């Protein structure tokens, strides 16, 4: 960093964790604003792996031209945790030594931001930006990627309604949401789900079956049930996840538990309704970002650069109401933001 009144920075940028739409919009905003400031900006490939491997390139306007509406992340991503392997955390933090970086912006969810938080706590110049289609980072109303994901899921529910009603079937729709049911709740609300199962609300198989039978008795001969992959249903046997699906942050591959499939079988057995299951999977986080995500990512990216200039280490920009505010990473990580139960109760009125 130069010592003039307008400090110049050699700034690093990375994206970590699961990809989602809007990451490129955030990258573009950080790069464009940094270049306007006269700074050098280094893009690190594949999250914290890029920091460990010193795998980076200097970014120019050309790199970010045309990426605003592109899904995924042009920097690549990984679920590498530098604290996982002995010596790696020391290697990661040495990126700030000598001719290394003056500052780093890490874009990610709870896992990536927890590494950023630790680096900041150890005195390093790090700012975070919250993204995750799960929308479960504390301190922000919206994370980059969530709006695009629920838009996609809602569209899928619209499509599934026509085929469910034509065949008079129950349709179980399994969506992502490891620790929190934001995707299921908001998309279920917008897409007219007849039952929503999320990790935050204890669900009983008998209750689900009872509601479906009740709908049938009312002459409603099809039903859409949206379920978060991380939910639990009392009365439905638990399944083990395949060990091969776990990542460095210790997360197992929840889709391998086939919760949607097992619920569909139980519905067919318990109600006699012909039942189909749709696992939306990674379609939910692919493709172009929504308008909302493009604007949010751009605002967060520009604000993060301003925070670097103001040396707001250990903070992230966050959307609260209509405002972008600065939230300490210590508040953002460690626990997941759960679905507001009053929101779930609104959705429940329509079950
Ligand atoms: O990023 C969070 C998330 O979308 C979770 O909802 C889901 O469990 C997980 O990613 C799956 O991601 P991957 O298949 O990349 O491990």
PDB file of N, CA, C and O in Angstrom, residues 270-316:
ATOM      1  N   UNK A 270     -48.649 -44.317   1.991  1.00  0.00           N
ATOM      2  CA  UNK A 270     -49.563 -43.849   3.042  1.00  0.00           C
ATOM      3  C   UNK A 270     -50.871 -43.277   2.533  1.00  0.00           C
ATOM      4  O   UNK A 270     -51.846 -43.211   3.292  1.00  0.00           O
ATOM      5  N   UNK A 271     -50.908 -42.815   1.275  1.00  0.00           N
ATOM      6  CA  UNK A 271     -52.144 -42.194   0.765  1.00  0.00           C
ATOM      7  C   UNK A 271     -52.698 -42.909  -0.465  1.00  0.00           C
ATOM      8  O   UNK A 271     -53.831 -42.657  -0.868  1.00  0.00           O
ATOM      9  N   UNK A 272     -51.869 -43.720  -1.076  1.00  0.00           N
ATOM     10  CA  UNK A 272     -52.293 -44.384  -2.313  1.00  0.00           C
ATOM     11  C   UNK A 272     -52.221 -43.458  -3.519  1.00  0.00           C
ATOM     12  O   UNK A 272     -52.540 -43.858  -4.641  1.00  0.00           O
ATOM     13  N   UNK A 273     -51.783 -42.197  -3.305  1.00  0.00           N
ATOM     14  CA  UNK A 273     -51.666 -41.277  -4.448  1.00  0.00           C
ATOM     15  C   UNK A 273     -50.436 -41.616  -5.272  1.00  0.00           C
ATOM     16  O   UNK A 273     -49.358 -41.848  -4.702  1.00  0.00           O
ATOM     17  N   UNK A 274     -50.595 -41.606  -6.565  1.00  0.00           N
ATOM     18  CA  UNK A 274     -49.425 -41.789  -7.411  1.00  0.00           C
ATOM     19  C   UNK A 274     -48.507 -40.581  -7.185  1.00  0.00           C
ATOM     20  O   UNK A 274     -48.967 -39.432  -7.203  1.00  0.00           O
ATOM     21  N   UNK A 275     -47.222 -40.857  -6.946  1.00  0.00           N
ATOM     22  CA  UNK A 275     -46.314 -39.781  -6.531  1.00  0.00           C
ATOM     23  C   UNK A 275     -45.033 -39.810  -7.363  1.00  0.00           C
ATOM     24  O   UNK A 275     -44.505 -40.879  -7.662  1.00  0.00           O
ATOM     25  N   UNK A 276     -44.558 -38.631  -7.736  1.00  0.00           N
ATOM     26  CA  UNK A 276     -43.295 -38.506  -8.466  1.00  0.00           C
ATOM     27  C   UNK A 276     -42.371 -37.568  -7.691  1.00  0.00           C
ATOM     28  O   UNK A 276     -42.831 -36.722  -6.928  1.00  0.00           O
ATOM     29  N   UNK A 277     -41.078 -37.738  -7.936  1.00  0.00           N
ATOM     30  CA  UNK A 277     -40.118 -36.869  -7.236  1.00  0.00           C
ATOM     31  C   UNK A 277     -39.242 -36.138  -8.247  1.00  0.00           C
ATOM     32  O   UNK A 277     -38.848 -36.721  -9.262  1.00  0.00           O
ATOM     33  N   UNK A 278     -38.981 -34.868  -7.980  1.00  0.00           N
ATOM     34  CA  UNK A 278     -38.056 -34.074  -8.802  1.00  0.00           C
ATOM     35  C   UNK A 278     -36.981 -33.518  -7.877  1.00  0.00           C
ATOM     36  O   UNK A 278     -37.301 -32.821  -6.913  1.00  0.00           O
ATOM     37  N   UNK A 279     -35.733 -33.864  -8.174  1.00  0.00           N
ATOM     38  CA  UNK A 279     -34.618 -33.297  -7.397  1.00  0.00           C
ATOM     39  C   UNK A 279     -34.001 -32.206  -8.277  1.00  0.00           C
ATOM     40  O   UNK A 279     -33.382 -32.510  -9.297  1.00  0.00           O
ATOM     41  N   UNK A 280     -34.201 -30.960  -7.893  1.00  0.00           N
ATOM     42  CA  UNK A 280     -33.773 -29.870  -8.791  1.00  0.00           C
ATOM     43  C   UNK A 280     -32.254 -29.729  -8.857  1.00  0.00           C
ATOM     44  O   UNK A 280     -31.715 -29.280  -9.853  1.00  0.00           O
ATOM     45  N   UNK A 281     -31.568 -30.109  -7.793  1.00  0.00           N
ATOM     46  CA  UNK A 281     -30.096 -30.169  -7.818  1.00  0.00           C
ATOM     47  C   UNK A 281     -29.426 -28.882  -8.273  1.00  0.00           C
ATOM     48  O   UNK A 281     -29.881 -27.775  -7.975  1.00  0.00           O
ATOM     49  N   UNK A 282     -28.371 -29.043  -9.044  1.00  0.00           N
ATOM     50  CA  UNK A 282     -27.509 -27.898  -9.370  1.00  0.00           C
ATOM     51  C   UNK A 282     -28.093 -26.964 -10.413  1.00  0.00           C
ATOM     52  O   UNK A 282     -27.542 -25.882 -10.637  1.00  0.00           O
ATOM     53  N   UNK A 283     -29.211 -27.362 -11.017  1.00  0.00           N
ATOM     54  CA  UNK A 283     -29.931 -26.422 -11.902  1.00  0.00           C
ATOM     55  C   UNK A 283     -30.267 -25.152 -11.116  1.00  0.00           C
ATOM     56  O   UNK A 283     -30.271 -24.046 -11.668  1.00  0.00           O
ATOM     57  N   UNK A 284     -30.514 -25.339  -9.818  1.00  0.00           N
ATOM     58  CA  UNK A 284     -30.892 -24.205  -8.956  1.00  0.00           C
ATOM     59  C   UNK A 284     -29.825 -23.128  -8.876  1.00  0.00           C
ATOM     60  O   UNK A 284     -30.110 -21.979  -8.590  1.00  0.00           O
ATOM     61  N   UNK A 285     -28.588 -23.517  -9.031  1.00  0.00           N
ATOM     62  CA  UNK A 285     -27.547 -22.494  -8.888  1.00  0.00           C
ATOM     63  C   UNK A 285     -26.764 -22.259 -10.179  1.00  0.00           C
ATOM     64  O   UNK A 285     -25.708 -21.638 -10.165  1.00  0.00           O
ATOM     65  N   UNK A 286     -27.317 -22.752 -11.300  1.00  0.00           N
ATOM     66  CA  UNK A 286     -26.671 -22.498 -12.587  1.00  0.00           C
ATOM     67  C   UNK A 286     -27.356 -21.361 -13.325  1.00  0.00           C
ATOM     68  O   UNK A 286     -28.360 -20.823 -12.881  1.00  0.00           O
ATOM     69  N   UNK A 287     -26.772 -20.985 -14.443  1.00  0.00           N
ATOM     70  CA  UNK A 287     -27.405 -20.016 -15.338  1.00  0.00           C
ATOM     71  C   UNK A 287     -27.250 -18.575 -14.909  1.00  0.00           C
ATOM     72  O   UNK A 287     -26.578 -18.272 -13.923  1.00  0.00           O
ATOM     73  N   UNK A 288     -27.869 -17.668 -15.670  1.00  0.00           N
ATOM     74  CA  UNK A 288     -27.669 -16.230 -15.443  1.00  0.00           C
ATOM     75  C   UNK A 288     -28.304 -15.718 -14.153  1.00  0.00           C
ATOM     76  O   UNK A 288     -29.323 -16.251 -13.709  1.00  0.00           O
ATOM     77  N   UNK A 289     -27.722 -14.683 -13.566  1.00  0.00           N
ATOM     78  CA  UNK A 289     -28.289 -14.101 -12.344  1.00  0.00           C
ATOM     79  C   UNK A 289     -29.548 -13.293 -12.636  1.00  0.00           C
ATOM     80  O   UNK A 289     -29.698 -12.730 -13.721  1.00  0.00           O
ATOM     81  N   UNK A 290     -30.430 -13.215 -11.643  1.00  0.00           N
ATOM     82  CA  UNK A 290     -31.627 -12.374 -11.743  1.00  0.00           C
ATOM     83  C   UNK A 290     -31.215 -10.898 -11.708  1.00  0.00           C
ATOM     84  O   UNK A 290     -30.083 -10.561 -11.329  1.00  0.00           O
ATOM     85  N   UNK A 291     -32.170 -10.050 -12.023  1.00  0.00           N
ATOM     86  CA  UNK A 291     -31.931  -8.596 -11.942  1.00  0.00           C
ATOM     87  C   UNK A 291     -31.487  -8.239 -10.521  1.00  0.00           C
ATOM     88  O   UNK A 291     -30.512  -7.511 -10.308  1.00  0.00           O
ATOM     89  N   UNK A 292     -32.224  -8.769  -9.550  1.00  0.00           N
ATOM     90  CA  UNK A 292     -31.935  -8.455  -8.144  1.00  0.00           C
ATOM     91  C   UNK A 292     -30.496  -8.837  -7.798  1.00  0.00           C
ATOM     92  O   UNK A 292     -29.772  -8.054  -7.164  1.00  0.00           O
ATOM     93  N   UNK A 293     -30.079 -10.040  -8.210  1.00  0.00           N
ATOM     94  CA  UNK A 293     -28.714 -10.477  -7.871  1.00  0.00           C
ATOM     95  C   UNK A 293     -27.648  -9.643  -8.569  1.00  0.00           C
ATOM     96  O   UNK A 293     -26.580  -9.379  -7.995  1.00  0.00           O
ATOM     97  N   UNK A 294     -27.935  -9.234  -9.808  1.00  0.00           N
ATOM     98  CA  UNK A 294     -26.947  -8.392 -10.515  1.00  0.00           C
ATOM     99  C   UNK A 294     -26.745  -7.077  -9.772  1.00  0.00           C
ATOM    100  O   UNK A 294     -25.616  -6.603  -9.612  1.00  0.00           O
ATOM    101  N   UNK A 295     -27.855  -6.503  -9.329  1.00  0.00           N
ATOM    102  CA  UNK A 295     -27.762  -5.199  -8.652  1.00  0.00           C
ATOM    103  C   UNK A 295     -27.131  -5.372  -7.267  1.00  0.00           C
ATOM    104  O   UNK A 295     -26.240  -4.618  -6.870  1.00  0.00           O
ATOM    105  N   UNK A 296     -27.585  -6.399  -6.535  1.00  0.00           N
ATOM    106  CA  UNK A 296     -27.029  -6.647  -5.203  1.00  0.00           C
ATOM    107  C   UNK A 296     -25.516  -6.890  -5.281  1.00  0.00           C
ATOM    108  O   UNK A 296     -24.731  -6.292  -4.529  1.00  0.00           O
ATOM    109  N   UNK A 297     -25.107  -7.775  -6.193  1.00  0.00           N
ATOM    110  CA  UNK A 297     -23.681  -8.126  -6.311  1.00  0.00           C
ATOM    111  C   UNK A 297     -22.857  -6.895  -6.677  1.00  0.00           C
ATOM    112  O   UNK A 297     -21.745  -6.699  -6.171  1.00  0.00           O
ATOM    113  N   UNK A 298     -23.413  -6.054  -7.542  1.00  0.00           N
ATOM    114  CA  UNK A 298     -22.693  -4.849  -7.955  1.00  0.00           C
ATOM    115  C   UNK A 298     -22.547  -3.895  -6.768  1.00  0.00           C
ATOM    116  O   UNK A 298     -21.460  -3.358  -6.511  1.00  0.00           O
ATOM    117  N   UNK A 299     -23.628  -3.718  -6.023  1.00  0.00           N
ATOM    118  CA  UNK A 299     -23.560  -2.819  -4.852  1.00  0.00           C
ATOM    119  C   UNK A 299     -22.569  -3.358  -3.819  1.00  0.00           C
ATOM    120  O   UNK A 299     -21.774  -2.613  -3.240  1.00  0.00           O
ATOM    121  N   UNK A 300     -22.621  -4.675  -3.560  1.00  0.00           N
ATOM    122  CA  UNK A 300     -21.720  -5.254  -2.550  1.00  0.00           C
ATOM    123  C   UNK A 300     -20.265  -5.164  -3.004  1.00  0.00           C
ATOM    124  O   UNK A 300     -19.370  -4.863  -2.196  1.00  0.00           O
ATOM    125  N   UNK A 301     -20.026  -5.408  -4.287  1.00  0.00           N
ATOM    126  CA  UNK A 301     -18.653  -5.358  -4.817  1.00  0.00           C
ATOM    127  C   UNK A 301     -18.066  -3.963  -4.695  1.00  0.00           C
ATOM    128  O   UNK A 301     -16.929  -3.788  -4.236  1.00  0.00           O
ATOM    129  N   UNK A 302     -18.841  -2.962  -5.095  1.00  0.00           N
ATOM    130  CA  UNK A 302     -18.361  -1.576  -5.030  1.00  0.00           C
ATOM    131  C   UNK A 302     -18.124  -1.171  -3.566  1.00  0.00           C
ATOM    132  O   UNK A 302     -17.102  -0.553  -3.226  1.00  0.00           O
ATOM    133  N   UNK A 303     -19.047  -1.574  -2.698  1.00  0.00           N
ATOM    134  CA  UNK A 303     -18.896  -1.210  -1.280  1.00  0.00           C
ATOM    135  C   UNK A 303     -17.679  -1.908  -0.664  1.00  0.00           C
ATOM    136  O   UNK A 303     -16.958  -1.309   0.144  1.00  0.00           O
ATOM    137  N   UNK A 304     -17.439  -3.153  -1.053  1.00  0.00           N
ATOM    138  CA  UNK A 304     -16.280  -3.882  -0.495  1.00  0.00           C
ATOM    139  C   UNK A 304     -14.980  -3.154  -0.839  1.00  0.00           C
ATOM    140  O   UNK A 304     -14.067  -3.069  -0.006  1.00  0.00           O
ATOM    141  N   UNK A 305     -14.902  -2.616  -2.057  1.00  0.00           N
ATOM    142  CA  UNK A 305     -13.678  -1.879  -2.442  1.00  0.00           C
ATOM    143  C   UNK A 305     -13.550  -0.608  -1.590  1.00  0.00           C
ATOM    144  O   UNK A 305     -12.457  -0.274  -1.116  1.00  0.00           O
ATOM    145  N   UNK A 306     -14.684   0.050  -1.366  1.00  0.00           N
ATOM    146  CA  UNK A 306     -14.631   1.246  -0.507  1.00  0.00           C
ATOM    147  C   UNK A 306     -14.182   0.857   0.908  1.00  0.00           C
ATOM    148  O   UNK A 306     -13.407   1.561   1.551  1.00  0.00           O
ATOM    149  N   UNK A 307     -14.623  -0.300   1.361  1.00  0.00           N
ATOM    150  CA  UNK A 307     -14.226  -0.759   2.701  1.00  0.00           C
ATOM    151  C   UNK A 307     -12.734  -1.079   2.767  1.00  0.00           C
ATOM    152  O   UNK A 307     -12.104  -0.884   3.807  1.00  0.00           O
ATOM    153  N   UNK A 308     -12.193  -1.585   1.660  1.00  0.00           N
ATOM    154  CA  UNK A 308     -10.736  -1.809   1.618  1.00  0.00           C
ATOM    155  C   UNK A 308     -10.033  -0.456   1.757  1.00  0.00           C
ATOM    156  O   UNK A 308      -9.093  -0.310   2.552  1.00  0.00           O
ATOM    157  N   UNK A 309     -10.510   0.534   0.973  1.00  0.00           N
ATOM    158  CA  UNK A 309      -9.877   1.863   1.047  1.00  0.00           C
ATOM    159  C   UNK A 309      -9.927   2.401   2.483  1.00  0.00           C
ATOM    160  O   UNK A 309      -8.983   2.996   2.977  1.00  0.00           O
ATOM    161  N   UNK A 310     -11.051   2.132   3.170  1.00  0.00           N
ATOM    162  CA  UNK A 310     -11.213   2.618   4.549  1.00  0.00           C
ATOM    163  C   UNK A 310     -10.641   1.658   5.590  1.00  0.00           C
ATOM    164  O   UNK A 310     -10.833   1.837   6.783  1.00  0.00           O
ATOM    165  N   UNK A 311     -10.016   0.594   5.083  1.00  0.00           N
ATOM    166  CA  UNK A 311      -9.360  -0.406   5.943  1.00  0.00           C
ATOM    167  C   UNK A 311     -10.308  -0.998   6.983  1.00  0.00           C
ATOM    168  O   UNK A 311      -9.978  -1.117   8.164  1.00  0.00           O
ATOM    169  N   UNK A 312     -11.477  -1.393   6.517  1.00  0.00           N
ATOM    170  CA  UNK A 312     -12.485  -2.003   7.400  1.00  0.00           C
ATOM    171  C   UNK A 312     -12.251  -3.515   7.439  1.00  0.00           C
ATOM    172  O   UNK A 312     -13.094  -4.324   7.019  1.00  0.00           O
ATOM    173  N   UNK A 313     -11.084  -3.885   7.945  1.00  0.00           N
ATOM    174  CA  UNK A 313     -10.701  -5.309   7.960  1.00  0.00           C
ATOM    175  C   UNK A 313     -11.622  -6.094   8.894  1.00  0.00           C
ATOM    176  O   UNK A 313     -11.966  -5.644   9.986  1.00  0.00           O
ATOM    177  N   UNK A 314     -11.988  -7.293   8.438  1.00  0.00           N
ATOM    178  CA  UNK A 314     -12.832  -8.151   9.273  1.00  0.00           C
ATOM    179  C   UNK A 314     -14.308  -7.807   9.179  1.00  0.00           C
ATOM    180  O   UNK A 314     -15.089  -8.261  10.012  1.00  0.00           O
ATOM    181  N   UNK A 315     -14.688  -7.045   8.161  1.00  0.00           N
ATOM    182  CA  UNK A 315     -16.101  -6.694   7.950  1.00  0.00           C
ATOM    183  C   UNK A 315     -16.557  -7.166   6.579  1.00  0.00           C
ATOM    184  O   UNK A 315     -15.744  -7.482   5.706  1.00  0.00           O
ATOM    185  N   UNK A 316     -17.870  -7.196   6.386  1.00  0.00           N
ATOM    186  CA  UNK A 316     -18.420  -7.445   5.045  1.00  0.00           C
ATOM    187  C   UNK A 316     -19.560  -6.452   4.797  1.00  0.00           C
ATOM    188  O   UNK A 316     -20.259  -6.048   5.734  1.00  0.00           O
TER     189      UNK A 316
END
